[in-house]
Tab-separated table of C-alpha atoms in Angstrom:
chain	number	residue	atom	x	y	z
A	143	MET	CA	16.089	146.121	78.874
A	144	GLU	CA	12.510	146.462	77.126
A	145	THR	CA	10.214	148.095	78.983
A	146	ARG	CA	7.311	146.636	80.599
A	147	LYS	CA	4.664	149.368	79.287
A	148	LYS	CA	2.722	148.613	76.048
A	149	GLY	CA	1.418	150.970	73.449
A	150	PRO	CA	-1.967	150.760	71.742
A	151	SER	CA	-0.570	147.658	69.991
A	152	GLY	CA	0.389	145.543	72.806
A	153	ARG	CA	4.044	146.265	71.926
A	154	PRO	CA	6.584	147.698	74.170
A	155	ARG	CA	7.276	150.980	73.702
A	156	GLY	CA	10.718	151.337	73.847
A	157	PHE	CA	14.124	150.162	74.625
A	158	ASP	CA	17.615	150.955	74.963
A	159	ALA	CA	18.845	150.070	71.339
A	160	ASP	CA	22.201	151.267	72.209
A	161	ALA	CA	22.702	148.968	75.171
A	162	ALA	CA	20.784	146.205	73.354
A	163	LEU	CA	23.132	146.465	70.261
A	164	GLU	CA	26.043	146.052	72.818
A	165	ARG	CA	25.180	142.972	73.858
A	166	ALA	CA	24.254	141.872	70.502
A	167	MET	CA	28.070	142.807	69.288
A	168	LEU	CA	29.428	140.538	72.446
A	169	VAL	CA	27.019	137.555	71.351
A	170	PHE	CA	28.232	137.767	67.996
A	171	TRP	CA	31.854	138.125	68.647
A	172	GLU	CA	31.861	135.388	71.094
A	173	HIS	CA	29.849	132.881	68.715
A	174	GLY	CA	30.196	134.106	65.170
A	175	TYR	CA	27.264	134.973	62.781
A	176	GLU	CA	26.406	131.409	62.473
A	177	GLY	CA	26.926	130.427	65.564
A	178	ALA	CA	24.605	133.290	67.046
A	179	SER	CA	21.395	132.076	67.428
A	180	LEU	CA	18.449	134.371	67.304
A	181	THR	CA	17.383	133.214	70.879
A	182	ALA	CA	20.810	133.930	71.935
A	183	LEU	CA	20.951	137.346	70.566
A	184	THR	CA	17.033	138.457	71.733
A	185	ASP	CA	17.984	136.950	75.000
A	186	ALA	CA	21.334	139.195	75.796
A	187	MET	CA	19.599	141.879	74.069
A	188	GLY	CA	16.500	141.583	76.343
A	189	ILE	CA	14.127	142.264	73.726
A	190	SER	CA	11.427	140.130	71.841
A	191	THR	CA	12.405	138.938	68.143
A	192	THR	CA	9.786	141.117	66.838
A	193	SER	CA	11.441	144.297	68.422
A	194	MET	CA	14.502	143.166	67.650
A	195	TYR	CA	13.444	142.963	63.407
A	196	ALA	CA	11.520	146.579	63.759
A	197	ALA	CA	14.477	148.200	65.257
A	198	PHE	CA	17.402	146.430	63.740
A	199	GLY	CA	16.144	144.596	60.661
A	200	ASN	CA	17.025	141.087	60.228
A	201	LYS	CA	19.866	139.038	61.401
A	202	GLN	CA	22.333	140.259	58.729
A	203	GLU	CA	21.559	143.718	59.442
A	204	LEU	CA	21.764	143.325	63.111
A	205	PHE	CA	25.247	141.786	62.534
A	206	ARG	CA	26.136	144.895	60.329
A	207	LYS	CA	25.470	147.428	62.615
A	208	ALA	CA	27.132	145.473	65.365
A	209	MET	CA	30.187	144.869	63.455
A	210	GLU	CA	30.241	148.945	62.736
A	211	ARG	CA	29.882	149.331	66.603
A	212	TYR	CA	33.088	146.941	67.009
A	213	ALA	CA	35.129	148.882	64.385
A	214	THR	CA	34.715	152.226	66.264
A	215	GLY	CA	34.712	150.656	69.603
A	216	PRO	CA	37.026	147.723	70.502
A	217	SER	CA	39.096	148.107	67.257
A	218	ASP	CA	39.108	151.553	66.979
A	219	TYR	CA	42.786	151.172	67.817
A	220	LEU	CA	43.825	150.779	64.002
A	221	VAL	CA	42.829	154.506	63.626
A	222	ARG	CA	45.259	155.701	66.528
A	223	ALA	CA	47.760	153.288	65.002
A	224	LEU	CA	47.867	154.889	61.653
A	225	GLU	CA	48.755	158.434	63.674
A	226	GLU	CA	52.140	157.150	64.900
A	227	PRO	CA	55.164	159.345	63.590
A	228	THR	CA	56.855	156.330	62.052
A	229	ALA	CA	56.009	152.981	60.437
A	230	LEU	CA	57.341	150.980	63.338
A	231	GLY	CA	55.304	152.552	65.360
A	232	VAL	CA	52.045	152.103	63.243
A	233	ALA	CA	52.769	148.384	63.481
A	234	THR	CA	53.673	148.087	67.142
A	235	GLU	CA	50.223	149.781	68.133
A	236	ILE	CA	48.469	147.794	65.627
A	237	LEU	CA	49.810	144.483	66.890
A	238	ALA	CA	49.554	145.626	70.430
A	239	GLY	CA	45.779	147.054	70.285
A	240	THR	CA	44.900	143.369	68.540
A	241	LEU	CA	46.635	141.785	71.580
A	242	ARG	CA	44.839	144.118	74.236
A	243	THR	CA	41.432	143.447	72.101
A	244	THR	CA	41.387	139.782	71.447
A	245	THR	CA	42.893	138.580	74.650
A	246	ARG	CA	40.677	140.364	77.157
A	247	PRO	CA	40.556	139.212	80.811
A	248	SER	CA	36.448	139.248	80.404
A	249	GLY	CA	34.666	138.736	77.746
A	250	PRO	CA	35.029	137.428	74.385
A	251	GLN	CA	38.321	136.616	73.041
A	252	GLY	CA	39.779	136.706	69.355
A	253	CYS	CA	38.359	139.246	66.735
A	254	MET	CA	34.752	139.891	65.638
A	255	GLY	CA	36.018	140.270	62.490
A	256	VAL	CA	37.326	137.002	62.032
A	257	GLN	CA	35.481	134.975	64.299
A	258	GLY	CA	32.160	136.077	62.294
A	259	ALA	CA	33.786	135.130	59.095
A	260	LEU	CA	33.738	131.629	59.742
A	261	VAL	CA	30.259	131.173	57.975
A	262	ALA	CA	29.515	128.145	55.809
A	263	SER	CA	25.830	128.540	54.504
A	264	ASP	CA	25.028	130.096	51.408
A	265	SER	CA	23.058	132.477	53.363
A	266	GLY	CA	26.237	134.068	55.251
A	267	ARG	CA	27.762	134.923	51.708
A	268	GLU	CA	26.844	138.770	52.274
A	269	VAL	CA	28.212	138.706	56.015
A	270	ARG	CA	31.658	136.763	54.070
A	271	GLU	CA	31.737	139.697	51.686
A	272	LEU	CA	31.196	142.515	54.553
A	273	LEU	CA	33.878	140.901	56.789
A	274	ALA	CA	36.308	140.551	53.745
A	275	ASP	CA	35.817	144.284	52.694
A	276	TRP	CA	36.271	145.362	56.340
A	277	ARG	CA	39.700	143.349	56.703
A	278	ASN	CA	40.750	144.598	52.948
A	279	ASP	CA	40.212	148.054	53.898
A	280	SER	CA	42.201	147.847	57.161
A	281	CYS	CA	44.888	146.701	54.988
A	282	SER	CA	44.433	149.532	52.463
A	283	ARG	CA	44.745	151.975	54.875
A	284	VAL	CA	47.942	150.723	56.388
A	285	GLN	CA	49.288	150.035	52.970
A	286	GLU	CA	48.538	153.791	52.440
A	287	ARG	CA	50.475	154.885	55.635
A	288	PHE	CA	53.470	152.440	54.673
A	289	ARG	CA	53.440	154.444	51.086
A	290	ARG	CA	53.692	157.751	52.745
A	291	ALA	CA	56.677	156.159	55.189
A	292	VAL	CA	58.436	155.107	52.387
A	293	ASP	CA	58.025	158.419	50.226
A	294	GLU	CA	59.100	160.378	53.705
A	295	GLY	CA	62.287	158.166	54.056
A	296	ASP	CA	60.972	156.137	57.219
A	297	LEU	CA	61.175	153.091	55.176
A	298	PRO	CA	63.662	152.138	52.644
A	299	PRO	CA	62.504	152.828	49.190
A	300	ASP	CA	62.566	149.330	47.954
A	301	VAL	CA	60.279	148.029	50.601
A	302	ASP	CA	56.662	147.279	49.140
A	303	PRO	CA	54.158	148.857	51.265
A	304	GLY	CA	51.387	146.537	49.978
A	305	VAL	CA	53.584	143.061	51.030
A	306	LEU	CA	54.132	144.704	54.546
A	307	ALA	CA	50.668	146.434	55.045
A	308	ARG	CA	49.415	142.559	54.263
A	309	TYR	CA	52.194	140.882	56.532
A	310	VAL	CA	51.018	143.268	59.374
A	311	THR	CA	47.420	142.860	59.015
A	312	THR	CA	47.659	139.026	58.329
A	313	LEU	CA	50.096	138.840	61.665
A	314	ALA	CA	47.214	140.684	63.670
A	315	PHE	CA	44.304	138.565	62.215
A	316	GLY	CA	46.589	135.626	63.221
A	317	ILE	CA	46.894	136.792	66.904
A	318	ALA	CA	43.190	136.723	66.652
A	319	VAL	CA	42.760	133.212	65.668
A	320	GLN	CA	45.263	131.937	68.191
A	321	ALA	CA	43.844	133.891	71.170
A	322	ALA	CA	40.596	132.561	70.348
A	323	SER	CA	42.178	129.255	70.824
A	324	GLY	CA	43.397	130.075	74.206
A	325	VAL	CA	46.953	131.063	73.396
A	326	CYS	CA	47.818	133.040	76.238
A	327	ARG	CA	48.941	136.956	76.271
A	328	ASP	CA	52.616	136.654	77.058
A	329	GLU	CA	53.095	133.869	74.202
A	330	LEU	CA	51.737	136.020	71.631
A	331	GLN	CA	53.603	139.066	72.909
A	332	ALA	CA	56.699	137.395	72.370
A	333	MET	CA	55.702	136.021	68.997
A	334	THR	CA	55.115	139.882	68.277
A	335	ASP	CA	58.150	140.998	69.491
A	336	ALA	CA	60.088	138.508	67.329
A	337	ALA	CA	58.186	139.556	64.237
A	338	LEU	CA	58.950	143.334	64.838
A	339	ARG	CA	62.801	142.747	65.335
A	340	ALA	CA	62.663	141.890	61.519
A	341	TRP	CA	61.408	145.201	60.705
A	342	PRO	CA	63.017	146.766	57.677
A	343	PRO	CA	66.003	149.349	58.720
A	344	VAL	CA	65.924	152.468	57.246
């Protein structure tokens, strides 16, 4: 929270920027970029609009920083998944991480990278591009890992790593959309299990 002490200019001297960014991330995660008003953001962060601009820049910059926090926090399961010894293990961990993150018993449902992308106005173009880049980067990293799996004989030689990576990441983003719509974890888990049963045999 913002401190009550004032500096020479009459503005608060400081606040916990890390905690404020965490709360901003939760607001964006729940409401998306356009749905998160400045009032909702500053109320959650416990700071004034002036302090928000001074510390984080405009709303787009705040969203960018919040998205970076999301990628290295709630969504960091992708990094761990890519370290799995098999391609099937990678896919399994990506989908398991998606399920855990998007169906949390408390806090926002769905995926911030998907929820935030529901931007219609021209002013949100940079946010749409930011999130498209984030999703495409995730897919590219999975594709590279699956390409290695083909080279190592862990996937059949006729498997297209790009198509398989797009399949897994699209499934993950679809899980996020369904979770945000209220579909329960058990149903999403059953769907995930069915998808993985169709994994290419070695």
